Amino acid sequence: MPLSSVVVSLPIADRRTSFEFYRDGLGLDAIGEVADDGVPEPLQFALSDGVRLMLVPTGGFGWVIGDREVAGRGRSECVITLRVDSEAGVGELVERAHRAGAEIVTRPGKQPWGYAGVFADPDGHVWMVTSESIPT
């Protein structure tokens, strides 16, 4: 059965902080109607055709995952990877994210499988930026 779309949902502490980080730090365009707080509701960004990022306040995220504990800052259960066209692009995107409030986890550099840099967003979610595909 082919999927029509994929939505990656992440818990967040503050809608405004996350909105500004993903808009300014990663250059993503928000999707949806703007709510009274000036932030789209639900807070979503298009990553590519058929792939969206949805950012959910921790309380609402807890409702979705039931009795499971929402991972705290500094605990990552997944790494989201963004592929760009060049090594320079890796450095530019990691630096842009850093200026917008990201913590650099791994500075951009050569790896055995390509070139990558890693940062954590304001809620501690880990993002890898690479210029080569990661072997599966």
PDB file of N, CA, C and O in Angstrom, residues 47-108:
ATOM      1  N   LEU A  47       8.522  19.670   4.381  1.00  0.00           N
ATOM      2  CA  LEU A  47       9.931  19.334   4.187  1.00  0.00           C
ATOM      3  C   LEU A  47      10.203  19.016   2.727  1.00  0.00           C
ATOM      4  O   LEU A  47      11.265  19.318   2.201  1.00  0.00           O
ATOM      5  N   SER A  48       9.240  18.368   2.073  1.00  0.00           N
ATOM      6  CA  SER A  48       9.296  18.058   0.646  1.00  0.00           C
ATOM      7  C   SER A  48       7.901  17.593   0.248  1.00  0.00           C
ATOM      8  O   SER A  48       7.011  17.528   1.092  1.00  0.00           O
ATOM      9  N   ASP A  49       7.721  17.265  -1.028  1.00  0.00           N
ATOM     10  CA  ASP A  49       6.415  16.776  -1.463  1.00  0.00           C
ATOM     11  C   ASP A  49       6.031  15.551  -0.642  1.00  0.00           C
ATOM     12  O   ASP A  49       6.754  14.558  -0.630  1.00  0.00           O
ATOM     13  N   GLY A  50       4.923  15.639   0.048  1.00  0.00           N
ATOM     14  CA  GLY A  50       4.420  14.501   0.803  1.00  0.00           C
ATOM     15  C   GLY A  50       5.042  14.278   2.163  1.00  0.00           C
ATOM     16  O   GLY A  50       4.682  13.339   2.867  1.00  0.00           O
ATOM     17  N   VAL A  51       5.996  15.135   2.583  1.00  0.00           N
ATOM     18  CA  VAL A  51       6.616  14.975   3.901  1.00  0.00           C
ATOM     19  C   VAL A  51       6.464  16.287   4.678  1.00  0.00           C
ATOM     20  O   VAL A  51       6.892  17.344   4.204  1.00  0.00           O
ATOM     21  N   ARG A  52       5.855  16.177   5.851  1.00  0.00           N
ATOM     22  CA  ARG A  52       5.652  17.347   6.708  1.00  0.00           C
ATOM     23  C   ARG A  52       6.219  17.122   8.090  1.00  0.00           C
ATOM     24  O   ARG A  52       6.289  15.993   8.569  1.00  0.00           O
ATOM     25  N   LEU A  53       6.585  18.219   8.724  1.00  0.00           N
ATOM     26  CA  LEU A  53       7.017  18.222  10.108  1.00  0.00           C
ATOM     27  C   LEU A  53       5.916  18.898  10.910  1.00  0.00           C
ATOM     28  O   LEU A  53       5.504  20.017  10.582  1.00  0.00           O
ATOM     29  N   MET A  54       5.386  18.215  11.928  1.00  0.00           N
ATOM     30  CA  MET A  54       4.377  18.803  12.802  1.00  0.00           C
ATOM     31  C   MET A  54       4.990  18.945  14.192  1.00  0.00           C
ATOM     32  O   MET A  54       5.551  17.995  14.732  1.00  0.00           O
ATOM     33  N   LEU A  55       4.888  20.136  14.770  1.00  0.00           N
ATOM     34  CA  LEU A  55       5.441  20.418  16.083  1.00  0.00           C
ATOM     35  C   LEU A  55       4.283  20.564  17.066  1.00  0.00           C
ATOM     36  O   LEU A  55       3.412  21.412  16.892  1.00  0.00           O
ATOM     37  N   VAL A  56       4.279  19.710  18.081  1.00  0.00           N
ATOM     38  CA  VAL A  56       3.150  19.593  19.001  1.00  0.00           C
ATOM     39  C   VAL A  56       3.597  19.947  20.413  1.00  0.00           C
ATOM     40  O   VAL A  56       4.572  19.365  20.916  1.00  0.00           O
ATOM     41  N   PRO A  57       2.901  20.892  21.078  1.00  0.00           N
ATOM     42  CA  PRO A  57       3.256  21.175  22.471  1.00  0.00           C
ATOM     43  C   PRO A  57       3.269  19.883  23.291  1.00  0.00           C
ATOM     44  O   PRO A  57       2.466  18.966  23.056  1.00  0.00           O
ATOM     45  N   THR A  58       4.182  19.799  24.237  1.00  0.00           N
ATOM     46  CA  THR A  58       4.412  18.566  24.987  1.00  0.00           C
ATOM     47  C   THR A  58       3.126  17.974  25.562  1.00  0.00           C
ATOM     48  O   THR A  58       2.925  16.768  25.512  1.00  0.00           O
ATOM     49  N   GLY A  59       2.238  18.809  26.101  1.00  0.00           N
ATOM     50  CA  GLY A  59       0.985  18.294  26.665  1.00  0.00           C
ATOM     51  C   GLY A  59       0.141  17.568  25.628  1.00  0.00           C
ATOM     52  O   GLY A  59      -0.378  16.480  25.880  1.00  0.00           O
ATOM     53  N   GLY A  60       0.019  18.138  24.451  1.00  0.00           N
ATOM     54  CA  GLY A  60      -0.725  17.491  23.375  1.00  0.00           C
ATOM     55  C   GLY A  60      -0.008  16.264  22.855  1.00  0.00           C
ATOM     56  O   GLY A  60      -0.633  15.269  22.498  1.00  0.00           O
ATOM     57  N   PHE A  61       1.310  16.314  22.824  1.00  0.00           N
ATOM     58  CA  PHE A  61       2.096  15.162  22.373  1.00  0.00           C
ATOM     59  C   PHE A  61       1.899  14.004  23.340  1.00  0.00           C
ATOM     60  O   PHE A  61       1.749  12.858  22.930  1.00  0.00           O
ATOM     61  N   GLY A  62       1.864  14.307  24.627  1.00  0.00           N
ATOM     62  CA  GLY A  62       1.632  13.279  25.638  1.00  0.00           C
ATOM     63  C   GLY A  62       0.297  12.592  25.446  1.00  0.00           C
ATOM     64  O   GLY A  62       0.174  11.383  25.662  1.00  0.00           O
ATOM     65  N   TRP A  63      -0.704  13.332  25.023  1.00  0.00           N
ATOM     66  CA  TRP A  63      -2.011  12.734  24.756  1.00  0.00           C
ATOM     67  C   TRP A  63      -1.905  11.710  23.635  1.00  0.00           C
ATOM     68  O   TRP A  63      -2.491  10.635  23.710  1.00  0.00           O
ATOM     69  N   VAL A  64      -1.134  12.011  22.605  1.00  0.00           N
ATOM     70  CA  VAL A  64      -1.001  11.122  21.456  1.00  0.00           C
ATOM     71  C   VAL A  64      -0.280   9.829  21.828  1.00  0.00           C
ATOM     72  O   VAL A  64      -0.668   8.749  21.396  1.00  0.00           O
ATOM     73  N   ILE A  65       0.772   9.916  22.636  1.00  0.00           N
ATOM     74  CA  ILE A  65       1.581   8.726  22.923  1.00  0.00           C
ATOM     75  C   ILE A  65       1.096   7.950  24.143  1.00  0.00           C
ATOM     76  O   ILE A  65       1.714   6.966  24.544  1.00  0.00           O
ATOM     77  N   GLY A  66       0.001   8.373  24.733  1.00  0.00           N
ATOM     78  CA  GLY A  66      -0.597   7.615  25.837  1.00  0.00           C
ATOM     79  C   GLY A  66       0.246   7.632  27.092  1.00  0.00           C
ATOM     80  O   GLY A  66       0.744   8.663  27.502  1.00  0.00           O
ATOM     81  N   ASP A  67       0.424   6.456  27.697  1.00  0.00           N
ATOM     82  CA  ASP A  67       1.119   6.392  28.977  1.00  0.00           C
ATOM     83  C   ASP A  67       2.641   6.350  28.843  1.00  0.00           C
ATOM     84  O   ASP A  67       3.349   6.198  29.815  1.00  0.00           O
ATOM     85  N   ARG A  68       3.143   6.520  27.644  1.00  0.00           N
ATOM     86  CA  ARG A  68       4.595   6.581  27.452  1.00  0.00           C
ATOM     87  C   ARG A  68       5.111   7.956  27.864  1.00  0.00           C
ATOM     88  O   ARG A  68       4.426   8.952  27.719  1.00  0.00           O
ATOM     89  N   GLU A  69       6.333   7.978  28.344  1.00  0.00           N
ATOM     90  CA  GLU A  69       6.942   9.237  28.778  1.00  0.00           C
ATOM     91  C   GLU A  69       7.509   9.985  27.573  1.00  0.00           C
ATOM     92  O   GLU A  69       8.168   9.397  26.713  1.00  0.00           O
ATOM     93  N   VAL A  70       7.233  11.284  27.500  1.00  0.00           N
ATOM     94  CA  VAL A  70       7.836  12.117  26.465  1.00  0.00           C
ATOM     95  C   VAL A  70       9.310  12.262  26.819  1.00  0.00           C
ATOM     96  O   VAL A  70       9.658  12.606  27.952  1.00  0.00           O
ATOM     97  N   ALA A  71      10.187  11.955  25.862  1.00  0.00           N
ATOM     98  CA  ALA A  71      11.629  12.039  26.112  1.00  0.00           C
ATOM     99  C   ALA A  71      12.012  13.465  26.501  1.00  0.00           C
ATOM    100  O   ALA A  71      11.575  14.426  25.868  1.00  0.00           O
ATOM    101  N   GLY A  72      12.829  13.585  27.522  1.00  0.00           N
ATOM    102  CA  GLY A  72      13.284  14.894  27.970  1.00  0.00           C
ATOM    103  C   GLY A  72      14.396  15.436  27.091  1.00  0.00           C
ATOM    104  O   GLY A  72      14.978  14.722  26.267  1.00  0.00           O
ATOM    105  N   ARG A  73      14.685  16.697  27.253  1.00  0.00           N
ATOM    106  CA  ARG A  73      15.767  17.340  26.499  1.00  0.00           C
ATOM    107  C   ARG A  73      17.067  16.561  26.703  1.00  0.00           C
ATOM    108  O   ARG A  73      17.378  16.132  27.804  1.00  0.00           O
ATOM    109  N   GLY A  74      17.797  16.364  25.631  1.00  0.00           N
ATOM    110  CA  GLY A  74      19.051  15.637  25.705  1.00  0.00           C
ATOM    111  C   GLY A  74      18.913  14.143  25.498  1.00  0.00           C
ATOM    112  O   GLY A  74      19.896  13.422  25.483  1.00  0.00           O
ATOM    113  N   ARG A  75      17.684  13.647  25.335  1.00  0.00           N
ATOM    114  CA  ARG A  75      17.442  12.233  25.059  1.00  0.00           C
ATOM    115  C   ARG A  75      16.783  12.138  23.696  1.00  0.00           C
ATOM    116  O   ARG A  75      15.682  12.630  23.496  1.00  0.00           O
ATOM    117  N   SER A  76      17.457  11.512  22.771  1.00  0.00           N
ATOM    118  CA  SER A  76      16.955  11.429  21.392  1.00  0.00           C
ATOM    119  C   SER A  76      16.653   9.990  21.030  1.00  0.00           C
ATOM    120  O   SER A  76      17.475   9.097  21.247  1.00  0.00           O
ATOM    121  N   GLU A  77      15.474   9.788  20.469  1.00  0.00           N
ATOM    122  CA  GLU A  77      15.080   8.464  20.022  1.00  0.00           C
ATOM    123  C   GLU A  77      15.193   8.329  18.515  1.00  0.00           C
ATOM    124  O   GLU A  77      15.057   7.251  17.978  1.00  0.00           O
ATOM    125  N   CYS A  78      15.430   9.434  17.833  1.00  0.00           N
ATOM    126  CA  CYS A  78      15.623   9.384  16.389  1.00  0.00           C
ATOM    127  C   CYS A  78      16.477  10.567  15.960  1.00  0.00           C
ATOM    128  O   CYS A  78      16.622  11.538  16.696  1.00  0.00           O
ATOM    129  N   VAL A  79      17.047  10.440  14.789  1.00  0.00           N
ATOM    130  CA  VAL A  79      17.796  11.530  14.174  1.00  0.00           C
ATOM    131  C   VAL A  79      17.131  11.795  12.831  1.00  0.00           C
ATOM    132  O   VAL A  79      16.913  10.872  12.052  1.00  0.00           O
ATOM    133  N   ILE A  80      16.797  13.043  12.575  1.00  0.00           N
ATOM    134  CA  ILE A  80      16.182  13.422  11.308  1.00  0.00           C
ATOM    135  C   ILE A  80      17.293  13.963  10.420  1.00  0.00           C
ATOM    136  O   ILE A  80      18.065  14.825  10.838  1.00  0.00           O
ATOM    137  N   THR A  81      17.386  13.438   9.207  1.00  0.00           N
ATOM    138  CA  THR A  81      18.467  13.822   8.306  1.00  0.00           C
ATOM    139  C   THR A  81      17.936  14.642   7.140  1.00  0.00           C
ATOM    140  O   THR A  81      16.946  14.267   6.517  1.00  0.00           O
ATOM    141  N   LEU A  82      18.618  15.747   6.878  1.00  0.00           N
ATOM    142  CA  LEU A  82      18.318  16.598   5.733  1.00  0.00           C
ATOM    143  C   LEU A  82      19.490  16.492   4.773  1.00  0.00           C
ATOM    144  O   LEU A  82      20.644  16.623   5.181  1.00  0.00           O
ATOM    145  N   ARG A  83      19.212  16.274   3.500  1.00  0.00           N
ATOM    146  CA  ARG A  83      20.284  16.187   2.508  1.00  0.00           C
ATOM    147  C   ARG A  83      20.323  17.477   1.701  1.00  0.00           C
ATOM    148  O   ARG A  83      19.286  17.953   1.233  1.00  0.00           O
ATOM    149  N   VAL A  84      21.515  18.028   1.551  1.00  0.00           N
ATOM    150  CA  VAL A  84      21.731  19.218   0.738  1.00  0.00           C
ATOM    151  C   VAL A  84      22.691  18.860  -0.396  1.00  0.00           C
ATOM    152  O   VAL A  84      23.237  17.759  -0.436  1.00  0.00           O
ATOM    153  N   ASP A  85      22.912  19.790  -1.323  1.00  0.00           N
ATOM    154  CA  ASP A  85      23.653  19.490  -2.541  1.00  0.00           C
ATOM    155  C   ASP A  85      25.174  19.541  -2.433  1.00  0.00           C
ATOM    156  O   ASP A  85      25.859  19.070  -3.320  1.00  0.00           O
ATOM    157  N   SER A  86      25.710  20.143  -1.359  1.00  0.00           N
ATOM    158  CA  SER A  86      27.164  20.308  -1.303  1.00  0.00           C
ATOM    159  C   SER A  86      27.666  20.350   0.131  1.00  0.00           C
ATOM    160  O   SER A  86      26.892  20.574   1.066  1.00  0.00           O
ATOM    161  N   GLU A  87      28.971  20.166   0.284  1.00  0.00           N
ATOM    162  CA  GLU A  87      29.587  20.295   1.603  1.00  0.00           C
ATOM    163  C   GLU A  87      29.403  21.711   2.140  1.00  0.00           C
ATOM    164  O   GLU A  87      29.126  21.908   3.320  1.00  0.00           O
ATOM    165  N   ALA A  88      29.544  22.704   1.267  1.00  0.00           N
ATOM    166  CA  ALA A  88      29.330  24.091   1.688  1.00  0.00           C
ATOM    167  C   ALA A  88      27.904  24.282   2.190  1.00  0.00           C
ATOM    168  O   ALA A  88      27.673  24.992   3.172  1.00  0.00           O
ATOM    169  N   GLY A  89      26.948  23.627   1.537  1.00  0.00           N
ATOM    170  CA  GLY A  89      25.549  23.708   1.959  1.00  0.00           C
ATOM    171  C   GLY A  89      25.338  23.132   3.345  1.00  0.00           C
ATOM    172  O   GLY A  89      24.520  23.636   4.120  1.00  0.00           O
ATOM    173  N   VAL A  90      26.074  22.072   3.672  1.00  0.00           N
ATOM    174  CA  VAL A  90      25.997  21.501   5.019  1.00  0.00           C
ATOM    175  C   VAL A  90      26.415  22.553   6.032  1.00  0.00           C
ATOM    176  O   VAL A  90      25.698  22.828   7.002  1.00  0.00           O
ATOM    177  N   GLY A  91      27.573  23.155   5.809  1.00  0.00           N
ATOM    178  CA  GLY A  91      28.068  24.173   6.733  1.00  0.00           C
ATOM    179  C   GLY A  91      27.130  25.356   6.853  1.00  0.00           C
ATOM    180  O   GLY A  91      26.890  25.860   7.957  1.00  0.00           O
ATOM    181  N   GLU A  92      26.586  25.794   5.727  1.00  0.00           N
ATOM    182  CA  GLU A  92      25.679  26.946   5.742  1.00  0.00           C
ATOM    183  C   GLU A  92      24.420  26.653   6.553  1.00  0.00           C
ATOM    184  O   GLU A  92      23.977  27.485   7.352  1.00  0.00           O
ATOM    185  N   LEU A  93      23.813  25.470   6.357  1.00  0.00           N
ATOM    186  CA  LEU A  93      22.572  25.159   7.060  1.00  0.00           C
ATOM    187  C   LEU A  93      22.818  24.941   8.556  1.00  0.00           C
ATOM    188  O   LEU A  93      22.047  25.422   9.393  1.00  0.00           O
ATOM    189  N   VAL A  94      23.899  24.264   8.903  1.00  0.00           N
ATOM    190  CA  VAL A  94      24.214  24.065  10.318  1.00  0.00           C
ATOM    191  C   VAL A  94      24.473  25.412  10.991  1.00  0.00           C
ATOM    192  O   VAL A  94      23.986  25.676  12.092  1.00  0.00           O
ATOM    193  N   GLU A  95      25.202  26.297  10.337  1.00  0.00           N
ATOM    194  CA  GLU A  95      25.481  27.619  10.906  1.00  0.00           C
ATOM    195  C   GLU A  95      24.208  28.453  11.008  1.00  0.00           C
ATOM    196  O   GLU A  95      23.995  29.155  12.005  1.00  0.00           O
ATOM    197  N   ARG A  96      23.359  28.388  10.012  1.00  0.00           N
ATOM    198  CA  ARG A  96      22.085  29.122  10.048  1.00  0.00           C
ATOM    199  C   ARG A  96      21.241  28.647  11.231  1.00  0.00           C
ATOM    200  O   ARG A  96      20.668  29.461  11.963  1.00  0.00           O
ATOM    201  N   ALA A  97      21.178  27.325  11.423  1.00  0.00           N
ATOM    202  CA  ALA A  97      20.436  26.776  12.560  1.00  0.00           C
ATOM    203  C   ALA A  97      21.053  27.245  13.878  1.00  0.00           C
ATOM    204  O   ALA A  97      20.335  27.622  14.811  1.00  0.00           O
ATOM    205  N   HIS A  98      22.378  27.262  13.954  1.00  0.00           N
ATOM    206  CA  HIS A  98      23.074  27.703  15.162  1.00  0.00           C
ATOM    207  C   HIS A  98      22.741  29.162  15.483  1.00  0.00           C
ATOM    208  O   HIS A  98      22.450  29.505  16.639  1.00  0.00           O
ATOM    209  N   ARG A  99      22.771  30.022  14.480  1.00  0.00           N
ATOM    210  CA  ARG A  99      22.431  31.444  14.690  1.00  0.00           C
ATOM    211  C   ARG A  99      20.995  31.600  15.185  1.00  0.00           C
ATOM    212  O   ARG A  99      20.682  32.564  15.891  1.00  0.00           O
ATOM    213  N   ALA A 100      20.110  30.659  14.809  1.00  0.00           N
ATOM    214  CA  ALA A 100      18.707  30.736  15.211  1.00  0.00           C
ATOM    215  C   ALA A 100      18.444  30.062  16.558  1.00  0.00           C
ATOM    216  O   ALA A 100      17.313  30.019  17.013  1.00  0.00           O
ATOM    217  N   GLY A 101      19.497  29.522  17.193  1.00  0.00           N
ATOM    218  CA  GLY A 101      19.336  28.959  18.529  1.00  0.00           C
ATOM    219  C   GLY A 101      19.659  27.488  18.681  1.00  0.00           C
ATOM    220  O   GLY A 101      19.506  26.935  19.769  1.00  0.00           O
ATOM    221  N   ALA A 102      20.102  26.824  17.622  1.00  0.00           N
ATOM    222  CA  ALA A 102      20.455  25.405  17.721  1.00  0.00           C
ATOM    223  C   ALA A 102      21.786  25.228  18.439  1.00  0.00           C
ATOM    224  O   ALA A 102      22.657  26.098  18.392  1.00  0.00           O
ATOM    225  N   GLU A 103      21.929  24.084  19.074  1.00  0.00           N
ATOM    226  CA  GLU A 103      23.201  23.675  19.661  1.00  0.00           C
ATOM    227  C   GLU A 103      23.905  22.792  18.632  1.00  0.00           C
ATOM    228  O   GLU A 103      23.308  21.849  18.115  1.00  0.00           O
ATOM    229  N   ILE A 104      25.146  23.097  18.331  1.00  0.00           N
ATOM    230  CA  ILE A 104      25.890  22.248  17.402  1.00  0.00           C
ATOM    231  C   ILE A 104      26.346  21.009  18.163  1.00  0.00           C
ATOM    232  O   ILE A 104      27.030  21.108  19.180  1.00  0.00           O
ATOM    233  N   VAL A 105      25.946  19.838  17.673  1.00  0.00           N
ATOM    234  CA  VAL A 105      26.304  18.564  18.275  1.00  0.00           C
ATOM    235  C   VAL A 105      27.608  18.056  17.671  1.00  0.00           C
ATOM    236  O   VAL A 105      28.508  17.636  18.388  1.00  0.00           O
ATOM    237  N   THR A 106      27.701  18.087  16.347  1.00  0.00           N
ATOM    238  CA  THR A 106      28.902  17.680  15.625  1.00  0.00           C
ATOM    239  C   THR A 106      29.160  18.713  14.540  1.00  0.00           C
ATOM    240  O   THR A 106      28.290  18.931  13.680  1.00  0.00           O
ATOM    241  N   ARG A 107      30.307  19.352  14.589  1.00  0.00           N
ATOM    242  CA  ARG A 107      30.643  20.347  13.570  1.00  0.00           C
ATOM    243  C   ARG A 107      30.717  19.679  12.204  1.00  0.00           C
ATOM    244  O   ARG A 107      31.122  18.521  12.093  1.00  0.00           O
ATOM    245  N   PRO A 108      30.342  20.390  11.135  1.00  0.00           N
ATOM    246  CA  PRO A 108      30.414  19.811   9.794  1.00  0.00           C
ATOM    247  C   PRO A 108      31.823  19.312   9.476  1.00  0.00           C
ATOM    248  O   PRO A 108      32.814  19.978   9.788  1.00  0.00           O
TER     249      PRO A 108
END
